[in-house]
mmCIF file of C-alpha atoms in Angstrom:
data_model
loop_
_atom_site.group_PDB
_atom_site.id
_atom_site.type_symbol
_atom_site.label_atom_id
_atom_site.label_comp_id
_atom_site.label_asym_id
_atom_site.label_seq_id
_atom_site.Cartn_x
_atom_site.Cartn_y
_atom_site.Cartn_z
ATOM 1 C CA UNK J 1 -20.731 -5.185 18.920
ATOM 2 C CA UNK J 2 -19.464 -7.281 21.812
ATOM 3 C CA UNK J 3 -20.842 -6.298 25.202
ATOM 4 C CA UNK J 4 -18.646 -6.109 28.360
ATOM 5 C CA UNK J 5 -18.810 -9.308 30.398
ATOM 6 C CA UNK J 6 -18.579 -7.806 33.849
ATOM 7 C CA UNK J 7 -18.948 -4.655 35.926
ATOM 8 C CA UNK J 8 -15.154 -4.374 36.033
ATOM 9 C CA UNK J 9 -14.996 -4.380 32.240
ATOM 10 C CA UNK J 10 -17.757 -1.775 32.012
ATOM 11 C CA UNK J 11 -15.890 0.442 34.449
ATOM 12 C CA UNK J 12 -12.655 0.014 32.523
ATOM 13 C CA UNK J 13 -14.338 0.905 29.215
ATOM 14 C CA UNK J 14 -16.011 3.959 30.738
ATOM 15 C CA UNK J 15 -12.588 5.325 31.687
ATOM 16 C CA UNK J 16 -10.772 4.166 28.543
ATOM 17 C CA UNK J 17 -9.512 7.029 26.345
ATOM 18 C CA UNK J 18 -8.375 5.911 22.846
ATOM 19 C CA UNK J 19 -6.933 9.398 22.303
ATOM 20 C CA UNK J 20 -4.118 8.414 24.656
ATOM 21 C CA UNK J 21 -2.648 6.388 21.773
ATOM 22 C CA UNK J 22 -1.313 7.578 18.406
ATOM 23 C CA UNK J 23 -4.015 7.464 15.706
ATOM 24 C CA UNK J 24 -3.852 4.582 13.246
ATOM 25 C CA UNK J 25 -5.962 4.268 10.100
ATOM 26 C CA UNK J 26 -6.840 1.070 8.247
ATOM 27 C CA UNK J 27 -6.967 0.972 4.452
ATOM 28 C CA UNK J 28 -7.432 -1.612 1.722
ATOM 29 C CA UNK J 29 -5.506 -1.894 -1.550
ATOM 30 C CA UNK J 30 -6.444 -4.151 -4.443
ATOM 31 C CA UNK J 31 -4.304 -5.985 -6.961
ATOM 32 C CA UNK J 32 -6.711 -6.816 -9.795
ATOM 33 C CA UNK J 33 -5.134 -9.088 -12.406
ATOM 34 C CA UNK J 34 -6.539 -10.091 -15.758
ATOM 35 C CA UNK J 35 -5.193 -11.239 -19.120
ATOM 36 C CA UNK J 36 -5.547 -8.993 -22.150
ATOM 37 C CA UNK J 37 -4.088 -9.743 -25.571
ATOM 38 C CA UNK J 38 -2.033 -12.568 -24.103
ATOM 39 C CA UNK J 39 -0.446 -10.386 -21.406
ATOM 40 C CA UNK J 40 -0.944 -10.414 -17.652
ATOM 41 C CA UNK J 41 -2.285 -6.975 -16.741
ATOM 42 C CA UNK J 42 -2.864 -5.136 -13.477
ATOM 43 C CA UNK J 43 -5.491 -2.475 -12.816
ATOM 44 C CA UNK J 44 -3.940 0.865 -11.825
ATOM 45 C CA UNK J 45 -5.414 4.266 -11.028
ATOM 46 C CA UNK J 46 -3.778 7.645 -11.421
ATOM 47 C CA UNK J 47 -4.082 9.544 -8.178
ATOM 48 C CA UNK J 48 -6.136 12.723 -8.461
ATOM 49 C CA UNK J 49 -5.347 14.024 -4.964
ATOM 50 C CA UNK J 50 -2.239 14.318 -2.762
ATOM 51 C CA UNK J 51 -0.182 12.571 -1.587
ATOM 52 C CA UNK J 52 1.535 11.316 -4.748
ATOM 53 C CA UNK J 53 -0.697 13.449 -6.950
ATOM 54 C CA UNK J 54 -0.515 12.213 -10.545
ATOM 55 C CA UNK J 55 1.299 8.966 -9.692
ATOM 56 C CA UNK J 56 -0.100 5.575 -10.623
ATOM 57 C CA UNK J 57 -1.219 3.345 -7.775
ATOM 58 C CA UNK J 58 -3.287 0.328 -6.912
ATOM 59 C CA UNK J 59 -6.968 1.118 -6.317
ATOM 60 C CA UNK J 60 -7.943 1.344 -2.669
ATOM 61 C CA UNK J 61 -8.802 3.600 0.225
ATOM 62 C CA UNK J 62 -9.709 3.851 3.882
ATOM 63 C CA UNK J 63 -12.018 1.403 5.644
ATOM 64 C CA UNK J 64 -15.207 2.979 6.956
ATOM 65 C CA UNK J 65 -16.062 2.783 10.668
ATOM 66 C CA UNK J 66 -18.925 0.343 10.075
ATOM 67 C CA UNK J 67 -17.377 -1.682 7.224
ATOM 68 C CA UNK J 68 -15.801 -5.099 7.101
ATOM 69 C CA UNK J 69 -12.512 -5.332 5.256
ATOM 70 C CA UNK J 70 -14.060 -7.314 2.399
ATOM 71 C CA UNK J 71 -16.872 -4.787 2.002
ATOM 72 C CA UNK J 72 -14.407 -1.901 1.949
ATOM 73 C CA UNK J 73 -12.316 -3.612 -0.724
ATOM 74 C CA UNK J 74 -15.291 -4.143 -3.013
ATOM 75 C CA UNK J 75 -16.625 -0.621 -2.409
ATOM 76 C CA UNK J 76 -13.298 1.046 -3.141
ATOM 77 C CA UNK J 77 -12.896 -0.880 -6.370
ATOM 78 C CA UNK J 78 -16.330 0.191 -7.591
ATOM 79 C CA UNK J 79 -15.872 3.818 -6.493
ATOM 80 C CA UNK J 80 -12.432 4.255 -8.069
ATOM 81 C CA UNK J 81 -12.863 2.215 -11.256
ATOM 82 C CA UNK J 82 -16.544 1.329 -11.691
ATOM 83 C CA UNK J 83 -15.605 -2.368 -11.725
ATOM 84 C CA UNK J 84 -16.599 -5.314 -9.589
ATOM 85 C CA UNK J 85 -13.886 -7.608 -8.248
ATOM 86 C CA UNK J 86 -15.506 -10.724 -9.666
ATOM 87 C CA UNK J 87 -15.704 -14.081 -7.970
ATOM 88 C CA UNK J 88 -12.097 -14.482 -6.817
ATOM 89 C CA UNK J 89 -11.126 -12.006 -4.097
ATOM 90 C CA UNK J 90 -8.719 -13.027 -1.353
ATOM 91 C CA UNK J 91 -6.675 -11.277 1.292
ATOM 92 C CA UNK J 92 -3.037 -11.094 0.294
ATOM 93 C CA UNK J 93 -1.144 -9.592 3.246
ATOM 94 C CA UNK J 94 -1.006 -6.597 5.586
ATOM 95 C CA UNK J 95 1.442 -3.721 5.182
ATOM 96 C CA UNK J 96 2.213 -1.427 8.083
ATOM 97 C CA UNK J 97 5.623 0.216 7.782
ATOM 98 C CA UNK J 98 5.409 3.444 9.834
ATOM 99 C CA UNK J 99 6.515 5.669 6.944
ATOM 100 C CA UNK J 100 4.478 4.063 4.149
ATOM 101 C CA UNK J 101 2.012 6.999 4.116
ATOM 102 C CA UNK J 102 2.874 10.669 4.602
ATOM 103 C CA UNK J 103 -0.456 11.579 6.196
ATOM 104 C CA UNK J 104 -0.461 9.357 9.260
ATOM 105 C CA UNK J 105 0.170 5.789 10.359
ATOM 106 C CA UNK J 106 -1.815 3.711 7.860
ATOM 107 C CA UNK J 107 -2.021 -0.063 7.907
ATOM 108 C CA UNK J 108 -3.212 -1.480 4.604
ATOM 109 C CA UNK J 109 -4.795 -4.877 4.055
ATOM 110 C CA UNK J 110 -4.100 -5.859 0.461
ATOM 111 C CA UNK J 111 -6.415 -8.015 -1.643
ATOM 112 C CA UNK J 112 -5.831 -10.073 -4.747
ATOM 113 C CA UNK J 113 -8.595 -10.302 -7.360
ATOM 114 C CA UNK J 114 -8.425 -12.357 -10.560
ATOM 115 C CA UNK J 115 -10.957 -11.911 -13.316
ATOM 116 C CA UNK J 116 -11.539 -13.403 -16.753
ATOM 117 C CA UNK J 117 -12.669 -10.320 -18.609
ATOM 118 C CA UNK J 118 -13.511 -6.779 -17.610
ATOM 119 C CA UNK J 119 -14.858 -3.741 -19.438
ATOM 120 C CA UNK J 120 -12.785 -0.597 -19.645
ATOM 121 C CA UNK J 121 -12.498 0.881 -16.128
ATOM 122 C CA UNK J 122 -13.783 4.379 -15.443
ATOM 123 C CA UNK J 123 -12.072 6.648 -12.926
ATOM 124 C CA UNK J 124 -14.064 8.024 -10.009
ATOM 125 C CA UNK J 125 -13.762 9.650 -6.547
ATOM 126 C CA UNK J 126 -10.059 10.483 -6.016
ATOM 127 C CA UNK J 127 -8.774 8.681 -9.133
ATOM 128 C CA UNK J 128 -7.998 10.850 -12.163
ATOM 129 C CA UNK J 129 -7.697 7.869 -14.505
ATOM 130 C CA UNK J 130 -8.009 4.089 -14.362
ATOM 131 C CA UNK J 131 -6.449 1.634 -16.782
ATOM 132 C CA UNK J 132 -5.057 -1.874 -17.174
ATOM 133 C CA UNK J 133 -1.273 -2.034 -17.604
ATOM 134 C CA UNK J 134 0.870 -5.048 -18.526
ATOM 135 C CA UNK J 135 2.755 -6.040 -15.389
ATOM 136 C CA UNK J 136 6.025 -5.909 -17.312
ATOM 137 C CA UNK J 137 5.313 -2.230 -18.017
ATOM 138 C CA UNK J 138 3.465 -1.214 -14.824
ATOM 139 C CA UNK J 139 3.168 2.562 -15.137
ATOM 140 C CA UNK J 140 4.441 3.113 -18.658
ATOM 141 C CA UNK J 141 6.659 5.935 -17.406
ATOM 142 C CA UNK J 142 9.357 4.065 -15.520
ATOM 143 C CA UNK J 143 8.304 5.721 -12.270
ATOM 144 C CA UNK J 144 7.597 3.576 -9.221
ATOM 145 C CA UNK J 145 4.015 3.216 -8.062
ATOM 146 C CA UNK J 146 2.755 5.391 -5.204
ATOM 147 C CA UNK J 147 3.302 4.412 -1.581
ATOM 148 C CA UNK J 148 4.636 0.838 -1.278
ATOM 149 C CA UNK J 149 2.445 -0.465 -4.077
ATOM 150 C CA UNK J 150 5.354 -1.902 -6.072
ATOM 151 C CA UNK J 151 6.045 -4.200 -3.128
ATOM 152 C CA UNK J 152 2.361 -5.156 -2.836
ATOM 153 C CA UNK J 153 2.173 -5.856 -6.571
ATOM 154 C CA UNK J 154 5.309 -8.030 -6.444
ATOM 155 C CA UNK J 155 3.866 -10.042 -3.552
ATOM 156 C CA UNK J 156 0.566 -10.470 -5.407
ATOM 157 C CA UNK J 157 2.286 -11.676 -8.561
ATOM 158 C CA UNK J 158 4.259 -14.260 -6.632
ATOM 159 C CA UNK J 159 1.066 -15.423 -4.880
ATOM 160 C CA UNK J 160 -0.776 -15.788 -8.187
ATOM 161 C CA UNK J 161 2.139 -17.570 -9.875
ATOM 162 C CA UNK J 162 2.523 -19.982 -7.003
ATOM 163 C CA UNK J 163 -1.179 -20.786 -6.762
ATOM 164 C CA UNK J 164 -1.323 -21.771 -10.417
ATOM 165 C CA UNK J 165 0.823 -24.760 -9.501
ATOM 166 C CA UNK J 166 -1.530 -26.344 -6.986
ATOM 167 C CA UNK J 167 -5.006 -24.780 -7.409
ATOM 168 C CA UNK J 168 -7.536 -24.282 -10.208
ATOM 169 C CA UNK J 169 -6.838 -20.534 -10.186
ATOM 170 C CA UNK J 170 -5.876 -20.453 -13.876
ATOM 171 C CA UNK J 171 -9.444 -21.270 -14.892
ATOM 172 C CA UNK J 172 -10.586 -18.069 -13.132
ATOM 173 C CA UNK J 173 -9.082 -16.072 -15.992
ATOM 174 C CA UNK J 174 -11.139 -17.868 -18.643
ATOM 175 C CA UNK J 175 -14.690 -17.664 -19.876
ATOM 176 C CA UNK J 176 -16.300 -21.077 -20.386
ATOM 177 C CA UNK J 177 -16.015 -23.134 -22.460
ATOM 178 C CA UNK J 178 -12.305 -22.949 -23.231
ATOM 179 C CA UNK J 179 -9.639 -24.957 -25.015
ATOM 180 C CA UNK J 180 -6.527 -26.490 -23.490
ATOM 181 C CA UNK J 181 -4.488 -24.064 -25.605
ATOM 182 C CA UNK J 182 -6.332 -21.121 -24.030
ATOM 183 C CA UNK J 183 -5.647 -22.552 -20.585
ATOM 184 C CA UNK J 184 -1.976 -22.972 -21.499
ATOM 185 C CA UNK J 185 -1.778 -19.334 -22.550
ATOM 186 C CA UNK J 186 -3.030 -18.325 -19.101
ATOM 187 C CA UNK J 187 -0.162 -20.212 -17.481
ATOM 188 C CA UNK J 188 2.290 -18.697 -19.972
ATOM 189 C CA UNK J 189 1.052 -15.154 -19.322
ATOM 190 C CA UNK J 190 1.133 -15.457 -15.527
ATOM 191 C CA UNK J 191 4.415 -17.382 -15.310
ATOM 192 C CA UNK J 192 6.095 -15.419 -18.103
ATOM 193 C CA UNK J 193 7.405 -18.556 -19.847
ATOM 194 C CA UNK J 194 6.558 -20.557 -22.954
ATOM 195 C CA UNK J 195 5.233 -24.063 -22.317
ATOM 196 C CA UNK J 196 5.454 -27.120 -24.540
ATOM 197 C CA UNK J 197 1.864 -27.690 -25.791
ATOM 198 C CA UNK J 198 1.921 -31.505 -25.669
ATOM 199 C CA UNK J 199 3.609 -31.635 -22.260
ATOM 200 C CA UNK J 200 1.162 -29.098 -20.847
ATOM 201 C CA UNK J 201 -1.856 -30.982 -22.153
ATOM 202 C CA UNK J 202 -0.543 -34.214 -20.643
ATOM 203 C CA UNK J 203 -0.107 -32.551 -17.240
ATOM 204 C CA UNK J 204 -3.584 -30.983 -17.316
ATOM 205 C CA UNK J 205 -5.275 -34.226 -18.272
ATOM 206 C CA UNK J 206 -3.414 -36.072 -15.492
ATOM 207 C CA UNK J 207 -5.102 -33.918 -12.820
ATOM 208 C CA UNK J 208 -8.479 -35.463 -11.922
ATOM 209 C CA UNK J 209 -11.319 -32.947 -11.992
ATOM 210 C CA UNK J 210 -9.376 -29.938 -13.274
ATOM 211 C CA UNK J 211 -11.271 -29.731 -16.570
ATOM 212 C CA UNK J 212 -14.328 -31.469 -17.963
ATOM 213 C CA UNK J 213 -14.796 -32.159 -21.666
ATOM 214 C CA UNK J 214 -18.010 -30.746 -23.142
ATOM 215 C CA UNK J 215 -18.041 -33.104 -26.099
ATOM 216 C CA UNK J 216 -18.015 -30.136 -28.474
ATOM 217 C CA UNK J 217 -15.306 -28.494 -30.552
ATOM 218 C CA UNK J 218 -14.367 -25.039 -31.811
ATOM 219 C CA UNK J 219 -12.784 -24.124 -35.126
ATOM 220 C CA UNK J 220 -9.295 -22.659 -34.610
ATOM 221 C CA UNK J 221 -8.294 -21.809 -38.180
ATOM 222 C CA UNK J 222 -5.884 -24.740 -38.166
ATOM 223 C CA UNK J 223 -8.455 -27.376 -37.358
ATOM 224 C CA UNK J 224 -10.748 -28.119 -34.453
ATOM 225 C CA UNK J 225 -10.061 -27.958 -30.701
ATOM 226 C CA UNK J 226 -11.985 -29.726 -27.937
ATOM 227 C CA UNK J 227 -13.851 -27.491 -25.474
ATOM 228 C CA UNK J 228 -13.769 -27.826 -21.689
ATOM 229 C CA UNK J 229 -15.355 -26.361 -18.584
ATOM 230 C CA UNK J 230 -14.036 -26.079 -15.037
ATOM 231 C CA UNK J 231 -14.079 -29.280 -13.063
ATOM 232 C CA UNK J 232 -14.743 -29.899 -9.375
ATOM 233 C CA UNK J 233 -11.092 -29.904 -8.295
ATOM 234 C CA UNK J 234 -9.890 -26.841 -6.421
ATOM 235 C CA UNK J 235 -6.570 -28.374 -5.309
ATOM 236 C CA UNK J 236 -4.469 -29.973 -8.008
ATOM 237 C CA UNK J 237 -3.025 -33.403 -7.355
ATOM 238 C CA UNK J 238 -0.595 -33.932 -8.898
ATOM 239 C CA UNK J 239 0.350 -30.232 -9.121
ATOM 240 C CA UNK J 240 1.437 -28.523 -12.334
ATOM 241 C CA UNK J 241 4.925 -27.296 -11.427
ATOM 242 C CA UNK J 242 6.280 -24.009 -12.688
ATOM 243 C CA UNK J 243 9.199 -24.805 -15.016
ATOM 244 C CA UNK J 244 12.678 -23.546 -14.242
ATOM 245 C CA UNK J 245 13.474 -23.245 -17.929
ATOM 246 C CA UNK J 246 11.309 -21.867 -20.774
ATOM 247 C CA UNK J 247 9.767 -24.299 -23.205
ATOM 248 C CA UNK J 248 8.953 -27.035 -20.665
#
């Protein structure tokens, strides 16, 4: 904790009363994306306590008084689902509309996590159930997510889709080694479009350091496919642009 720099600051802090201001809580929400059966899926929990009892929501909760934001995000994910966020966890944005939570003024810092493969989540603490849902389906009931989580999810999807163009984020979804076809299917699942296999391979191979050939192959049922691992490049140059039309 920072110490006051002067006697004047110490005097000011001695007289300072935080109760003179409206209470504000800080929370974290997590958008955990993965690919299952060729579909981009998001981790949702069914709320076991009010408000929004029984509604599906993103996992998350309040930040403890002695926690960093990152630590709170990882803790909440484990407590509500039994899962770890994996290697890719980044802050997405902050959400602070005054009426976003019925209990009090709550400012939420949202996180985006992308993982290659996860076991079945298990609900815990205030979550009645935890499950992966295809993003095109979301809740499976047609109801909106709790709080402003539909907005957070939409922002996270756009972030993930955009980052596939200029970073190595797509490889985060894959276990190594992988084929170029498996990498293409990641792009197709996240972007929601079909890509031309030959054009996609040409674009991937034109990016220095994106993938590294292992010199081995895997049987595909139709022949053999070369295997690759992640390269050293984290920023793609040239980028792999998201097509405006399917089939590109």
